[in-house]
């Protein structure tokens, strides 16, 4: 068995060491509470005066268990490194703490990503229900422009992966999570436009956000809205195709993610 533990701070506390040791043995502490359960499981645990999130990635099947050992970085490693890169670029994300990889017989069996729990954050899911929707969407458009200007592409730019805190009447701070599928230094506008694929599945909301994004960036409004509509339709078509394939092969869908931070 091979165990790799990488930490953001080499001067970690004894309680941190105990937690990392426990996880490296494949043991989730009994006091850890599940806050998300889907393909992966996220736990939270109180440690040394703060809460830590532990993301336990699903055990990879063949051939990915070998791929993540020899050809590609694990999801835990990518989450950790992408979080560090985002912070370097001035984009908010929960503070990365560590990641752990456990390998047996040349294959990845378990991996964990640890980050600091952020309190009082909400997702942008169901943004129309807020009483500050206009201000939120204006700020979200600015945030999307920031990602574009910094050439940061989040491949799963969906409402559950965008968190925010309201700092003033019309000011918001955004945070990105679920970071294992990210790309940097992206100058391809077609790829960056994919931010509109799954940010909302409501056509009216898609067009509203595209309008605000055009005003923020100085792009042509009609062209931007047409682009956003195409991206949404491509996403819907892709989901329908995948649904038909799963139905043919009788693949059971994963558990619907809980709306939890």
CSV table of C-alpha atoms in Angstrom, one decimal:
chain,number,residue,atom,x,y,z
A,1,UNK,CA,0.0,0.0,0.0
A,2,UNK,CA,1.2,3.5,-0.9
A,3,UNK,CA,-0.1,6.6,0.9
A,4,UNK,CA,0.4,10.1,-0.2
A,5,UNK,CA,-0.5,13.1,2.0
A,6,UNK,CA,0.0,16.6,0.7
A,7,UNK,CA,-0.8,19.7,2.9
A,8,UNK,CA,-1.0,23.4,2.1
A,9,UNK,CA,0.8,24.2,5.4
A,10,UNK,CA,3.6,22.1,6.7
A,11,UNK,CA,3.1,23.4,10.2
A,12,UNK,CA,-0.1,21.5,10.9
A,13,UNK,CA,-1.5,20.9,14.4
A,14,UNK,CA,-1.6,17.6,16.2
A,15,UNK,CA,-5.3,17.4,15.7
A,16,UNK,CA,-4.8,17.8,12.0
A,17,UNK,CA,-2.2,15.1,12.0
A,18,UNK,CA,-4.6,12.7,13.8
A,19,UNK,CA,-7.3,13.5,11.2
A,20,UNK,CA,-5.0,12.9,8.3
A,21,UNK,CA,-3.6,9.7,9.8
A,22,UNK,CA,-7.2,8.4,10.3
A,23,UNK,CA,-8.1,9.2,6.7
A,24,UNK,CA,-4.9,7.7,5.4
A,25,UNK,CA,-6.0,4.4,7.0
A,26,UNK,CA,-9.4,4.7,5.2
A,27,UNK,CA,-11.2,5.6,8.5
A,28,UNK,CA,-13.7,8.4,8.6
A,29,UNK,CA,-13.9,9.8,12.2
A,30,UNK,CA,-17.1,8.9,14.0
A,31,UNK,CA,-17.8,12.5,14.8
A,32,UNK,CA,-17.8,13.5,11.1
A,33,UNK,CA,-21.3,14.4,9.8
A,34,UNK,CA,-22.5,13.8,6.2
A,35,UNK,CA,-23.6,17.1,4.5
A,36,UNK,CA,-23.7,15.8,0.9
A,37,UNK,CA,-24.2,12.3,-0.5
A,38,UNK,CA,-24.1,11.6,-4.2
A,39,UNK,CA,-21.4,10.1,-6.4
A,40,UNK,CA,-19.0,11.4,-3.8
A,41,UNK,CA,-19.6,12.0,-0.1
A,42,UNK,CA,-18.8,15.2,1.8
A,43,UNK,CA,-18.4,15.2,5.6
A,44,UNK,CA,-17.8,18.1,8.0
A,45,UNK,CA,-15.9,17.8,11.2
A,46,UNK,CA,-15.0,20.3,14.0
A,47,UNK,CA,-11.2,20.5,14.3
A,48,UNK,CA,-9.1,22.8,16.3
A,49,UNK,CA,-11.7,25.6,16.5
A,50,UNK,CA,-13.0,25.4,13.0
A,51,UNK,CA,-15.0,23.2,10.7
A,52,UNK,CA,-13.3,21.2,7.9
A,53,UNK,CA,-14.9,19.6,4.9
A,54,UNK,CA,-13.8,16.1,3.9
A,55,UNK,CA,-14.6,15.2,0.3
A,56,UNK,CA,-14.4,11.4,-0.1
A,57,UNK,CA,-14.3,10.6,-3.8
A,58,UNK,CA,-16.0,7.5,-5.1
A,59,UNK,CA,-13.6,4.5,-5.5
A,60,UNK,CA,-12.6,4.6,-9.2
A,61,UNK,CA,-13.4,1.5,-11.3
A,62,UNK,CA,-11.2,-0.1,-13.9
A,63,UNK,CA,-9.4,1.4,-15.9
A,64,UNK,CA,-9.6,4.7,-14.1
A,65,UNK,CA,-8.1,3.3,-10.9
A,66,UNK,CA,-4.9,2.7,-13.0
A,67,UNK,CA,-5.2,5.9,-15.0
A,68,UNK,CA,-5.2,8.0,-11.8
A,69,UNK,CA,-2.0,6.3,-10.8
A,70,UNK,CA,0.1,6.6,-14.0
A,71,UNK,CA,-1.4,8.9,-16.5
A,72,UNK,CA,-3.6,11.4,-14.8
A,73,UNK,CA,-3.8,13.2,-11.4
A,74,UNK,CA,-6.5,12.1,-9.1
A,75,UNK,CA,-9.6,14.2,-8.5
A,76,UNK,CA,-8.4,14.9,-5.0
A,77,UNK,CA,-5.1,16.1,-6.2
A,78,UNK,CA,-6.6,18.3,-8.9
A,79,UNK,CA,-9.1,19.8,-6.5
A,80,UNK,CA,-6.3,20.7,-4.1
A,81,UNK,CA,-4.0,22.2,-6.8
A,82,UNK,CA,-6.9,24.0,-8.6
A,83,UNK,CA,-7.9,25.6,-5.4
A,84,UNK,CA,-4.4,26.9,-4.9
A,85,UNK,CA,-4.3,28.2,-8.4
A,86,UNK,CA,-7.6,30.0,-8.0
A,87,UNK,CA,-6.4,31.7,-4.9
A,88,UNK,CA,-3.2,32.7,-6.7
A,89,UNK,CA,-5.4,34.3,-9.4
A,90,UNK,CA,-7.5,36.1,-6.9
A,91,UNK,CA,-10.6,33.9,-7.3
A,92,UNK,CA,-12.3,32.8,-4.0
A,93,UNK,CA,-12.7,29.2,-3.0
A,94,UNK,CA,-12.8,27.5,0.4
A,95,UNK,CA,-9.2,27.3,1.7
A,96,UNK,CA,-7.5,24.1,0.6
A,97,UNK,CA,-6.0,22.1,3.5
A,98,UNK,CA,-4.8,18.8,2.2
A,99,UNK,CA,-5.4,15.8,0.0
A,100,UNK,CA,-4.8,12.1,0.5
A,101,UNK,CA,-4.3,9.3,-2.0
A,102,UNK,CA,-4.3,5.6,-1.1
A,103,UNK,CA,-3.0,3.2,-3.7
A,104,UNK,CA,-2.8,-0.6,-3.6
A,105,UNK,CA,-1.1,-2.8,-6.2
A,106,UNK,CA,-0.5,0.1,-8.5
A,107,UNK,CA,-4.1,1.3,-8.5
A,108,UNK,CA,-5.9,4.2,-6.7
A,109,UNK,CA,-8.4,2.9,-4.2
A,110,UNK,CA,-9.4,5.9,-2.1
A,111,UNK,CA,-8.8,9.6,-2.1
A,112,UNK,CA,-9.8,12.6,0.0
A,113,UNK,CA,-9.8,16.4,-0.4
A,114,UNK,CA,-9.9,18.6,2.7
A,115,UNK,CA,-10.9,22.2,2.7
A,116,UNK,CA,-12.1,24.8,5.2
A,117,UNK,CA,-15.8,25.0,5.8
A,118,UNK,CA,-17.2,28.4,4.7
A,119,UNK,CA,-20.1,29.6,6.9
A,120,UNK,CA,-23.1,31.7,5.7
A,121,UNK,CA,-22.7,30.9,2.0
A,122,UNK,CA,-25.5,30.1,-0.3
A,123,UNK,CA,-25.6,28.6,-3.8
A,124,UNK,CA,-27.0,30.6,-6.7
A,125,UNK,CA,-29.5,27.8,-7.4
A,126,UNK,CA,-33.1,29.1,-7.6
A,127,UNK,CA,-31.8,32.6,-7.8
A,128,UNK,CA,-35.3,33.9,-8.8
A,129,UNK,CA,-36.5,33.2,-5.3
A,130,UNK,CA,-34.2,35.7,-3.7
A,131,UNK,CA,-35.5,39.2,-2.9
A,132,UNK,CA,-32.2,40.6,-4.3
A,133,UNK,CA,-32.2,38.7,-7.6
A,134,UNK,CA,-31.4,41.7,-9.8
A,135,UNK,CA,-28.4,42.7,-7.7
A,136,UNK,CA,-27.2,39.1,-7.5
A,137,UNK,CA,-27.3,38.5,-11.3
A,138,UNK,CA,-25.6,41.8,-12.0
A,139,UNK,CA,-22.8,40.7,-9.7
A,140,UNK,CA,-22.8,37.2,-11.2
A,141,UNK,CA,-22.3,38.6,-14.7
A,142,UNK,CA,-19.3,40.6,-13.4
A,143,UNK,CA,-17.9,37.4,-11.8
A,144,UNK,CA,-18.3,35.5,-15.1
A,145,UNK,CA,-16.5,38.3,-16.9
A,146,UNK,CA,-13.7,38.1,-14.3
A,147,UNK,CA,-13.3,34.3,-15.0
A,148,UNK,CA,-13.3,35.1,-18.7
A,149,UNK,CA,-10.6,37.8,-18.3
A,150,UNK,CA,-8.5,35.5,-16.2
A,151,UNK,CA,-9.0,32.6,-18.7
A,152,UNK,CA,-10.4,30.3,-16.0
A,153,UNK,CA,-12.8,27.6,-17.3
A,154,UNK,CA,-14.8,25.6,-14.8
A,155,UNK,CA,-16.2,22.5,-16.7
A,156,UNK,CA,-19.0,22.1,-14.2
A,157,UNK,CA,-20.1,25.8,-13.9
A,158,UNK,CA,-23.5,24.9,-12.5
A,159,UNK,CA,-25.5,26.7,-9.8
A,160,UNK,CA,-24.6,24.3,-7.1
A,161,UNK,CA,-20.9,24.9,-7.6
A,162,UNK,CA,-21.2,28.7,-7.3
A,163,UNK,CA,-21.5,30.0,-3.7
A,164,UNK,CA,-22.0,33.6,-2.6
A,165,UNK,CA,-22.2,35.8,0.4
A,166,UNK,CA,-24.0,39.1,0.4
A,167,UNK,CA,-21.6,41.8,1.7
A,168,UNK,CA,-23.7,44.9,1.1
A,169,UNK,CA,-27.1,45.9,-0.4
A,170,UNK,CA,-25.8,45.4,-4.0
A,171,UNK,CA,-22.4,43.7,-3.4
A,172,UNK,CA,-21.7,40.0,-3.4
A,173,UNK,CA,-18.6,37.8,-3.2
A,174,UNK,CA,-18.5,34.5,-5.1
A,175,UNK,CA,-16.7,31.3,-4.4
A,176,UNK,CA,-16.2,28.3,-6.7
A,177,UNK,CA,-16.3,24.7,-5.4
A,178,UNK,CA,-16.1,21.2,-7.0
A,179,UNK,CA,-12.8,22.0,-8.6
A,180,UNK,CA,-11.5,18.8,-10.0
A,181,UNK,CA,-12.6,19.7,-13.5
A,182,UNK,CA,-11.0,23.0,-14.2
A,183,UNK,CA,-8.8,24.4,-16.9
A,184,UNK,CA,-6.6,27.5,-16.9
A,185,UNK,CA,-5.1,29.8,-19.5
A,186,UNK,CA,-8.1,29.2,-21.8
A,187,UNK,CA,-8.4,31.8,-24.6
A,188,UNK,CA,-10.9,29.9,-26.7
A,189,UNK,CA,-14.1,32.0,-26.5
A,190,UNK,CA,-16.2,29.0,-27.6
A,191,UNK,CA,-15.0,27.0,-24.6
A,192,UNK,CA,-15.5,30.0,-22.2
A,193,UNK,CA,-19.1,30.4,-23.6
A,194,UNK,CA,-19.9,27.0,-22.1
A,195,UNK,CA,-20.4,28.8,-18.8
A,196,UNK,CA,-24.0,29.3,-20.1
A,197,UNK,CA,-24.6,25.6,-20.6
A,198,UNK,CA,-25.8,24.6,-17.1
A,199,UNK,CA,-25.9,27.8,-15.1
A,200,UNK,CA,-29.7,27.6,-15.4
A,201,UNK,CA,-32.0,25.3,-17.3
A,202,UNK,CA,-34.7,28.0,-17.5
A,203,UNK,CA,-34.6,29.7,-20.9
A,204,UNK,CA,-35.9,33.0,-19.6
A,205,UNK,CA,-33.2,33.1,-16.9
A,206,UNK,CA,-30.6,32.1,-19.4
A,207,UNK,CA,-31.5,35.1,-21.6
A,208,UNK,CA,-31.7,37.4,-18.7
A,209,UNK,CA,-28.2,36.5,-17.5
A,210,UNK,CA,-26.8,36.7,-21.1
A,211,UNK,CA,-28.3,40.2,-21.4
A,212,UNK,CA,-26.5,41.3,-18.2
A,213,UNK,CA,-23.3,39.6,-19.3
A,214,UNK,CA,-23.4,41.5,-22.6
A,215,UNK,CA,-23.9,44.8,-20.8
A,216,UNK,CA,-21.0,44.0,-18.5
A,217,UNK,CA,-18.6,42.9,-21.2
A,218,UNK,CA,-19.7,45.4,-24.0
A,219,UNK,CA,-20.6,42.5,-26.3
A,220,UNK,CA,-23.5,42.6,-28.7
A,221,UNK,CA,-26.7,41.8,-26.7
A,222,UNK,CA,-28.5,39.8,-29.4
A,223,UNK,CA,-25.4,37.8,-30.4
A,224,UNK,CA,-24.7,37.0,-26.7
A,225,UNK,CA,-28.3,35.9,-26.0
A,226,UNK,CA,-28.2,33.7,-29.1
A,227,UNK,CA,-25.0,32.1,-28.0
A,228,UNK,CA,-26.3,31.5,-24.5
A,229,UNK,CA,-29.5,29.9,-25.9
A,230,UNK,CA,-27.4,27.6,-28.1
A,231,UNK,CA,-25.3,26.6,-25.1
A,232,UNK,CA,-28.4,25.7,-23.1
A,233,UNK,CA,-29.9,23.8,-25.9
A,234,UNK,CA,-26.7,21.8,-26.4
A,235,UNK,CA,-26.7,20.9,-22.8
A,236,UNK,CA,-30.4,19.8,-22.8
A,237,UNK,CA,-29.8,17.7,-26.0
A,238,UNK,CA,-26.8,16.1,-24.3
A,239,UNK,CA,-28.7,15.2,-21.2
A,240,UNK,CA,-31.5,13.7,-23.3
A,241,UNK,CA,-29.1,11.6,-25.3
A,242,UNK,CA,-27.4,10.4,-22.1
A,243,UNK,CA,-30.8,9.6,-20.6
A,244,UNK,CA,-31.7,7.4,-23.5
A,245,UNK,CA,-28.4,5.6,-23.4
A,246,UNK,CA,-28.8,4.9,-19.6
A,247,UNK,CA,-32.4,3.7,-20.3
A,248,UNK,CA,-31.1,1.3,-23.0
A,249,UNK,CA,-28.5,-0.1,-20.8
A,250,UNK,CA,-30.6,0.2,-17.6
A,251,UNK,CA,-28.1,2.4,-15.8
A,252,UNK,CA,-29.5,3.6,-12.5
A,253,UNK,CA,-29.2,7.4,-12.0
A,254,UNK,CA,-27.1,8.6,-9.1
A,255,UNK,CA,-28.8,10.1,-6.0
A,256,UNK,CA,-30.0,13.6,-6.6
A,257,UNK,CA,-27.5,15.9,-4.8
A,258,UNK,CA,-28.8,17.7,-1.7
A,259,UNK,CA,-28.9,21.4,-1.8
A,260,UNK,CA,-26.3,21.8,0.9
A,261,UNK,CA,-23.1,23.7,1.2
